[in-house]
Coordinates of C-alpha atoms and ligand atoms in Angstrom, one line a residue:
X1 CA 14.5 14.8 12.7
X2 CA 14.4 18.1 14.5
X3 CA 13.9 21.0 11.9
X4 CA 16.8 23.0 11.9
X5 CA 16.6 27.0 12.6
X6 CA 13.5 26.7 14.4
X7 CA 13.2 28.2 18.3
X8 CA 13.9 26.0 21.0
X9 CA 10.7 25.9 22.5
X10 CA 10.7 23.1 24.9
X11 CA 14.0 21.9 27.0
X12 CA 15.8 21.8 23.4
X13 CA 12.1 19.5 21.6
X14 CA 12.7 21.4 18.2
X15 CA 9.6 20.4 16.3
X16 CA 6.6 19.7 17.7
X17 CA 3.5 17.8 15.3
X18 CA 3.1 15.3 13.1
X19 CA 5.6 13.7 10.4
X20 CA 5.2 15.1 7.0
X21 CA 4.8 13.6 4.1
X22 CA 8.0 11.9 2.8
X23 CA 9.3 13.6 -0.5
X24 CA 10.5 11.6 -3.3
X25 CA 14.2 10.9 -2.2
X26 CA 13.3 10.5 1.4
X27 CA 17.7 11.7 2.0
X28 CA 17.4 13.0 6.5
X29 CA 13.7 12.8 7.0
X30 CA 12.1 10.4 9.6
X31 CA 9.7 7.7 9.3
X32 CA 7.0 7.5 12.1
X33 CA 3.4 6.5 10.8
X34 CA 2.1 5.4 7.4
X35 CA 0.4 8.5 7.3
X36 CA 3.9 10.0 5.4
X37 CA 3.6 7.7 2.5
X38 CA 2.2 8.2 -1.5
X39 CA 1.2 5.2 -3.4
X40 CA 3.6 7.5 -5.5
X41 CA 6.3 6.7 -2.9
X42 CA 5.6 3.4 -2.0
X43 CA 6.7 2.3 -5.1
X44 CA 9.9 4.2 -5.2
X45 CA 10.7 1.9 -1.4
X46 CA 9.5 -1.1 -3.8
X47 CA 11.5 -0.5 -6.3
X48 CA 14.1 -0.1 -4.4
X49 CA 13.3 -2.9 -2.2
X50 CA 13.5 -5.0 -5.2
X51 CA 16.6 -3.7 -5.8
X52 CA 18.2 -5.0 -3.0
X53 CA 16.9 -8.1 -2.9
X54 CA 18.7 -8.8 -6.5
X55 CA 21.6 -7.8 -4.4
X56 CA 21.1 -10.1 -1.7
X57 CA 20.4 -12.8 -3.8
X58 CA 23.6 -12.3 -6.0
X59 CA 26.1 -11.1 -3.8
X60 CA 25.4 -10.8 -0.1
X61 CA 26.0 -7.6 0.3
X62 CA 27.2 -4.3 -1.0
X63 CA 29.4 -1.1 0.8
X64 CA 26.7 1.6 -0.5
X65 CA 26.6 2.4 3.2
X66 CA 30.1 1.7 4.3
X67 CA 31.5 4.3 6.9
X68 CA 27.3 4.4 8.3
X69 CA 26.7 3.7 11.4
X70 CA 22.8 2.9 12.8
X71 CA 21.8 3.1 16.1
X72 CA 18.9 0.7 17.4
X73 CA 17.0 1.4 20.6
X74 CA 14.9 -1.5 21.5
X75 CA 12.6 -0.8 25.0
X76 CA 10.5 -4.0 24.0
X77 CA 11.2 -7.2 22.6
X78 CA 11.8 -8.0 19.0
X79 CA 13.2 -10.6 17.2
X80 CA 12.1 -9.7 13.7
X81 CA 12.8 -6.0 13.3
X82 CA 16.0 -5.3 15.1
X83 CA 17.6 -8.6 13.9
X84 CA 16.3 -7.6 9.9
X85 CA 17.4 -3.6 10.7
X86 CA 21.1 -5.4 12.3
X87 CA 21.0 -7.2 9.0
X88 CA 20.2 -4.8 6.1
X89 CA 22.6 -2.2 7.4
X90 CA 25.1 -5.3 7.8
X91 CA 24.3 -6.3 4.3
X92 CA 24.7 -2.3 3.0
X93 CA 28.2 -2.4 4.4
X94 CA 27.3 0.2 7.8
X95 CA 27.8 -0.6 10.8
X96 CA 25.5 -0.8 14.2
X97 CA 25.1 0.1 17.7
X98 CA 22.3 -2.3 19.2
X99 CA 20.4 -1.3 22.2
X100 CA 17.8 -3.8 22.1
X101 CA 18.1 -7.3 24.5
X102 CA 20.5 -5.1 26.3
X103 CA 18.8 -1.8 27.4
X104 CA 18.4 -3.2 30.7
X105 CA 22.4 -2.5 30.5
X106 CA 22.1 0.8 29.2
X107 CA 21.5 4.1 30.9
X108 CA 17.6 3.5 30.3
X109 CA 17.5 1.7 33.0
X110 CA 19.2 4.5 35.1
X111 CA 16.4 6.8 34.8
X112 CA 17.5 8.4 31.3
X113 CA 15.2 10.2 29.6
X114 CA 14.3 9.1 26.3
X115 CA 15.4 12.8 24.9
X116 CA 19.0 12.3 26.3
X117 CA 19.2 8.9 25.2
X118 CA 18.2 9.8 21.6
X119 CA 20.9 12.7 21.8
X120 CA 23.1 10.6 23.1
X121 CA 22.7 8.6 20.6
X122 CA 22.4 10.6 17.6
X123 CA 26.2 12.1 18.5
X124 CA 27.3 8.7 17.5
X125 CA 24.9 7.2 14.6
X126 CA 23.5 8.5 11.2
X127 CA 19.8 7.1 12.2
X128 CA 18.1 5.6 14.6
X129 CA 15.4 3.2 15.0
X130 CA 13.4 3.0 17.8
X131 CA 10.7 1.1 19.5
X132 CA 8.7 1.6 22.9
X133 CA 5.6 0.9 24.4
X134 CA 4.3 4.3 24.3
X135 CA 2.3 5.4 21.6
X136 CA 3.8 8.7 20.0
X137 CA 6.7 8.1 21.4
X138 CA 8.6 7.9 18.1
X139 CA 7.4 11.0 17.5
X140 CA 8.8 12.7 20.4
X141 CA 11.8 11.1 19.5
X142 CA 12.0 12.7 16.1
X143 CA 11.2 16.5 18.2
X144 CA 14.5 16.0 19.4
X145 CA 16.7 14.6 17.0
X146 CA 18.7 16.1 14.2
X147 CA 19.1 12.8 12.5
X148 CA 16.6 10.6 11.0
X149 CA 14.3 8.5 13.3
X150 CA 12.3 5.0 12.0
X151 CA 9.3 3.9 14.1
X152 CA 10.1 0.2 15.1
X153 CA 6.9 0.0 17.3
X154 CA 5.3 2.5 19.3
X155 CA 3.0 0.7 22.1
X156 CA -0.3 0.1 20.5
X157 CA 0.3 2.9 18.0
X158 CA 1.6 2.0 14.6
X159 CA 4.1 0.1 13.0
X160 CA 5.0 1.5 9.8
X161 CA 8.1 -0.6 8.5
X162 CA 6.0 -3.6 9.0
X163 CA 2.8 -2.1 7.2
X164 CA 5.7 -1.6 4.3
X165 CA 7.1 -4.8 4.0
X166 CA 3.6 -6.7 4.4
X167 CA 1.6 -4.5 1.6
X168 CA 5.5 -5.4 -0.1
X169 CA 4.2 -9.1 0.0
X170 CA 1.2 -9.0 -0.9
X171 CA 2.2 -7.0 -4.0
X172 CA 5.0 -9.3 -4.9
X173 CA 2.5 -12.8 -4.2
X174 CA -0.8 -11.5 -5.9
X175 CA 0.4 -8.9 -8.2
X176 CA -1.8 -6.0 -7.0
X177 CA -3.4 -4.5 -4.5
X178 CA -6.6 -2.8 -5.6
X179 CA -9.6 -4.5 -6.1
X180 CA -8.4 -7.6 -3.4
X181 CA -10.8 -8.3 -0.3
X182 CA -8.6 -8.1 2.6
X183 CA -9.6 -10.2 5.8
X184 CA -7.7 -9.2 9.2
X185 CA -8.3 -11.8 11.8
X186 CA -7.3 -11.9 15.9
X187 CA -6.4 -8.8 18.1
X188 CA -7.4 -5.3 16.0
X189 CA -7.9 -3.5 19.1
X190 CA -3.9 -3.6 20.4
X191 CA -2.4 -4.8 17.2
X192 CA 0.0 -1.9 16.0
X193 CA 0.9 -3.8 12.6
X194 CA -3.4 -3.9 12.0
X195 CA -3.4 -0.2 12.6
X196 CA -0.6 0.8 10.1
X197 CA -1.3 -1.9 7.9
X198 CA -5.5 -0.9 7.5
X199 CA -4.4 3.2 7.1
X200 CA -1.9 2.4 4.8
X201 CA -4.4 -0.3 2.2
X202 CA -6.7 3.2 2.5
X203 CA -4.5 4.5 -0.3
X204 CA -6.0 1.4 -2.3
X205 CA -9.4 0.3 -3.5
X206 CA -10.0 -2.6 -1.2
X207 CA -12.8 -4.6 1.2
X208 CA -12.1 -5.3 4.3
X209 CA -13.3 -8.0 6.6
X210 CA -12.6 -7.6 9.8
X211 CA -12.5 -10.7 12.8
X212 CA -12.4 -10.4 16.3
X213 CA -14.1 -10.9 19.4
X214 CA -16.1 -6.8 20.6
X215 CA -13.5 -6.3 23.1
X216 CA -10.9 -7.0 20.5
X217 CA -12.4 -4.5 17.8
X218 CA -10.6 -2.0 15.9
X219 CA -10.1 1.3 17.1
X220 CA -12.6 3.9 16.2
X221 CA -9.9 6.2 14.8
X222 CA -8.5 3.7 12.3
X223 CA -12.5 2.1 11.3
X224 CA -13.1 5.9 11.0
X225 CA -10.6 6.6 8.3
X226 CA -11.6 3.9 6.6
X227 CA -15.6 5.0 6.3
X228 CA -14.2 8.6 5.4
X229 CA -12.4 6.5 2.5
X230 CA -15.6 4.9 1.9
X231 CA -14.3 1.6 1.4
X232 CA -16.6 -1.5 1.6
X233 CA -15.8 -3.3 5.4
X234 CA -17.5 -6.1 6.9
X235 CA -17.2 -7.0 11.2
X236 CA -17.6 -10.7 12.3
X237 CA -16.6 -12.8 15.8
X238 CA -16.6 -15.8 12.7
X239 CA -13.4 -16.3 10.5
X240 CA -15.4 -19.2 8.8
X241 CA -17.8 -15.9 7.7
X242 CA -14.6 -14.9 5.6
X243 CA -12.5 -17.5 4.4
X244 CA -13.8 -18.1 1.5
X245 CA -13.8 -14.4 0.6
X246 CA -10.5 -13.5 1.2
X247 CA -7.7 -12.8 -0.7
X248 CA -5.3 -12.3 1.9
X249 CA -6.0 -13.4 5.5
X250 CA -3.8 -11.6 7.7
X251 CA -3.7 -13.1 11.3
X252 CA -2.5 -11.6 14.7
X253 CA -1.4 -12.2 17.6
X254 CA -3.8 -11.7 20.7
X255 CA -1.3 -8.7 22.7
X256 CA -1.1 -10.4 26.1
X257 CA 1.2 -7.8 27.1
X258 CA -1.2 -5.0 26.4
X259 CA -4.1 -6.0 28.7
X260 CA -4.0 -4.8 32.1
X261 CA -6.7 -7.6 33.4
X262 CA -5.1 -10.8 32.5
X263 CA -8.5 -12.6 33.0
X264 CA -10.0 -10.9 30.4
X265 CA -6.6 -11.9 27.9
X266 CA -7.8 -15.7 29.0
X267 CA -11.2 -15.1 27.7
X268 CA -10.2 -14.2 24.4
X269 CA -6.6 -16.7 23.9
X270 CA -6.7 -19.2 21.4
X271 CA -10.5 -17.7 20.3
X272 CA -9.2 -17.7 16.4
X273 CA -7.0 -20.9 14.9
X274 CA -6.4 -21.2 11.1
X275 CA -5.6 -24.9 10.4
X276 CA -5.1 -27.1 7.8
X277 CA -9.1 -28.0 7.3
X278 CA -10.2 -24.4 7.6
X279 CA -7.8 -23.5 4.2
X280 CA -9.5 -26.0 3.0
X281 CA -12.5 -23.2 2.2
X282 CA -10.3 -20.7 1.2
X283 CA -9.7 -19.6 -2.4
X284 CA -6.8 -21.6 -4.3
X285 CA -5.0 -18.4 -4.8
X286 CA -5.0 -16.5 -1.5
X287 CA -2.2 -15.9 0.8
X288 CA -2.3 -16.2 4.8
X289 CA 0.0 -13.5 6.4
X290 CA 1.3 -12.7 10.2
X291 CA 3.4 -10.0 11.2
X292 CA 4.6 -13.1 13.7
X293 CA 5.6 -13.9 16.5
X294 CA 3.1 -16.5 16.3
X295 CA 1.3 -17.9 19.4
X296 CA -1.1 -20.8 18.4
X297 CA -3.0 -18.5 15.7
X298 CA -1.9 -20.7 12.6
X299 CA -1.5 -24.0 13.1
X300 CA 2.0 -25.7 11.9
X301 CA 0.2 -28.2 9.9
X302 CA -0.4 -24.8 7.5
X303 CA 3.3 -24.1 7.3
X304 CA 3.7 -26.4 4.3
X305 CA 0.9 -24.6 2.1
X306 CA 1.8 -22.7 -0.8
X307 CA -0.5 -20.1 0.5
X308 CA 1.5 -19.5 3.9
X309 CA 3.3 -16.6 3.1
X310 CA 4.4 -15.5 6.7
X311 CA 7.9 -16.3 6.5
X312 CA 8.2 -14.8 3.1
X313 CA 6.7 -12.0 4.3
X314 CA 9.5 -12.4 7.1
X315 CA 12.3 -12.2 4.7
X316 CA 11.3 -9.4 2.7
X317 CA 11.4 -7.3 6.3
X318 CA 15.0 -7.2 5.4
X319 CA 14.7 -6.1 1.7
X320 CA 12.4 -2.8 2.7
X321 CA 14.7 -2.3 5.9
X322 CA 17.1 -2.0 3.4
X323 CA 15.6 0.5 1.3
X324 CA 14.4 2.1 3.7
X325 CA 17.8 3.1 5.4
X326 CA 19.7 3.5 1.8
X327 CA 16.7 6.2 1.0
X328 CA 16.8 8.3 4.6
X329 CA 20.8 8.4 4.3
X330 CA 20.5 9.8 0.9
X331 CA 21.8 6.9 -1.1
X332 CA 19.1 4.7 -2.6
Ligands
LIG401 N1 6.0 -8.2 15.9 C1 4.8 -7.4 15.8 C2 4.9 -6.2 16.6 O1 6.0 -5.9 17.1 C3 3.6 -8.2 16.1 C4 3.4 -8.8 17.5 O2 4.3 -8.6 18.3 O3 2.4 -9.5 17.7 O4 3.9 -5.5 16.7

């Protein structure tokens, strides 16, 4: 959300920097990296969360946004986040304008720049979610707009709703956070969930384990944060070093679409599968996560486990999107 009152200072980009910190409240301010967030407002989301998953659960639905209208602006693929965003502002009673499976139709695909789509946009919807493959680009975004703007996925940048709703599960499946040894296995490197997800677990005493072939390694920036933090972290090419360590396991997804040689994606495909026998080392109460989509990473034979928590994970997408959009349009 552009600050209002300040000097146009570049062909109308209002605001130019990094998102601050979210107060308590969170009523017209944007959401763009998991840098914003308090373990002091985390918990109001998780509360709130919560909240609206009683609602859910009892009712369907409720009209505490009726008359609201989101916009969603989808450059790349998603199944997950636009269909939980369509849904919790469906469930909150507001009303949506999906770009997403269709921006080929749009004016994107006429050459539109991404500041005149957005104030487009913003002339018709109370906030706006928006994913593309470049990294910042939520952020510019924001420089524009008046209204509130939600990262959905910026290239190989960060992911912040889905850092939410996964640190979400593993609060609601283990009870707590600090203390756990945390095991990330699969594509560190390009995986924008394992970026947000590792800056935001820095707010929390933790170990980390991280798994994944060199080229697939975690970027220097996040691995750096977390030696400043001085957190415990371990590196291996083995997930058989970790298993039995672990207290959550949370697998990825190698980017395919993120690799400009495609020979070197085929060295690297398939190189991590978590299967029935392997769980068989891990700890009785663990849980295995996955941001999904899944491509071969956990076999299905793992689905029926008590410790598969990936499509509970899934659902409670829809409970922090909920929150999430109740708190930015002042109503939570
Ligand atoms: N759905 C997640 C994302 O958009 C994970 C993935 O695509 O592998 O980043």
């Amino acid at each position: 959300m552009a600050t209002e009152g300040n000097a146009s200072t570049d062909n109308g980009r209002k605001k130019v920097g990094l998102a601050p910190r979210l107060d308590n409240g969170f009523y017209g301010q944007d959401i763009i990296s998991v840098s914003q967030f308090t373990r002091e407002n985390l918990e109001y989301i998780f509360g709130i969360a919560e909240e609206m998953r009683a609602i859910v659960k009892r009712v369907g639905s409720t009209d505490l946004l009726k008359g609201t209208v989101l916009a969603c602006l989808f450059y790349e693929p998603s199944t997950r986040t636009s269909s939980s965003f369509i849904a919790a502002m469906s469930r909150l009673g507001g009303t949506v304008i999906p770009i997403t499976q269709g921006v080929q139709f749009s004016s994107v695909s006429k050459g539109e720049s991404l500041p005149d789509t957005i104030r487009t946009l913003e002339s018709y919807a109370d906030v706006m979610v928006i994913r593309h493959p470049e990294m910042g680009s939520a952020q510019i975004a924001a420089d524009y707009a008046r209204k509130p703007i939600i990262n959905g996925g910026d290239g190989v940048g960060e992911h912040p709703t889905q850092a939410l709703l996964d640190l979400f599960t593993i609060k609601e499946e283990l009870g707590r956070v600090d203390g756990l040894d945390i095991g990330m296995v699969g594509d560190l490197r390009y995986g924008r969930t394992v970026h947000s997800l590792a800056r935001l677990l820095c707010l929390y005493d933790i170990r980390f384990n991280f798994v994944s072939p060199e080229i697939l390694r975690l970027p220097l920036d996040v691995m750096n944060g977390i030696r400043k933090r001085g957190l415990p972290v371990t590196e291996t090419y083995d997930v058989a070093d970790i298993i039995s360590d672990v207290d959550v396991l949370y697998v990825t997804r190698v980017q395919k679409e993120r690799f400009a040689d495609l020979a070197q994606y085929e060295e690297v495909r398939g190189l991590y599968v978590i299967t029935p026998e392997l769980m068989g080392q891990a700890k009785e109460k663990m849980i295995v996560m996955h941001p999904l989509p899944r491509v071969g990473e956990i076999s299905y034979g793992v689905d029926s486990d008590p410790r598969a928590a990936y499509f509970r994970q899934m659902e409670n997408g829809m409970y922090i999107r909920m929150a999430l959009l109740a708190a930015v349009l002042g109503k939570a």
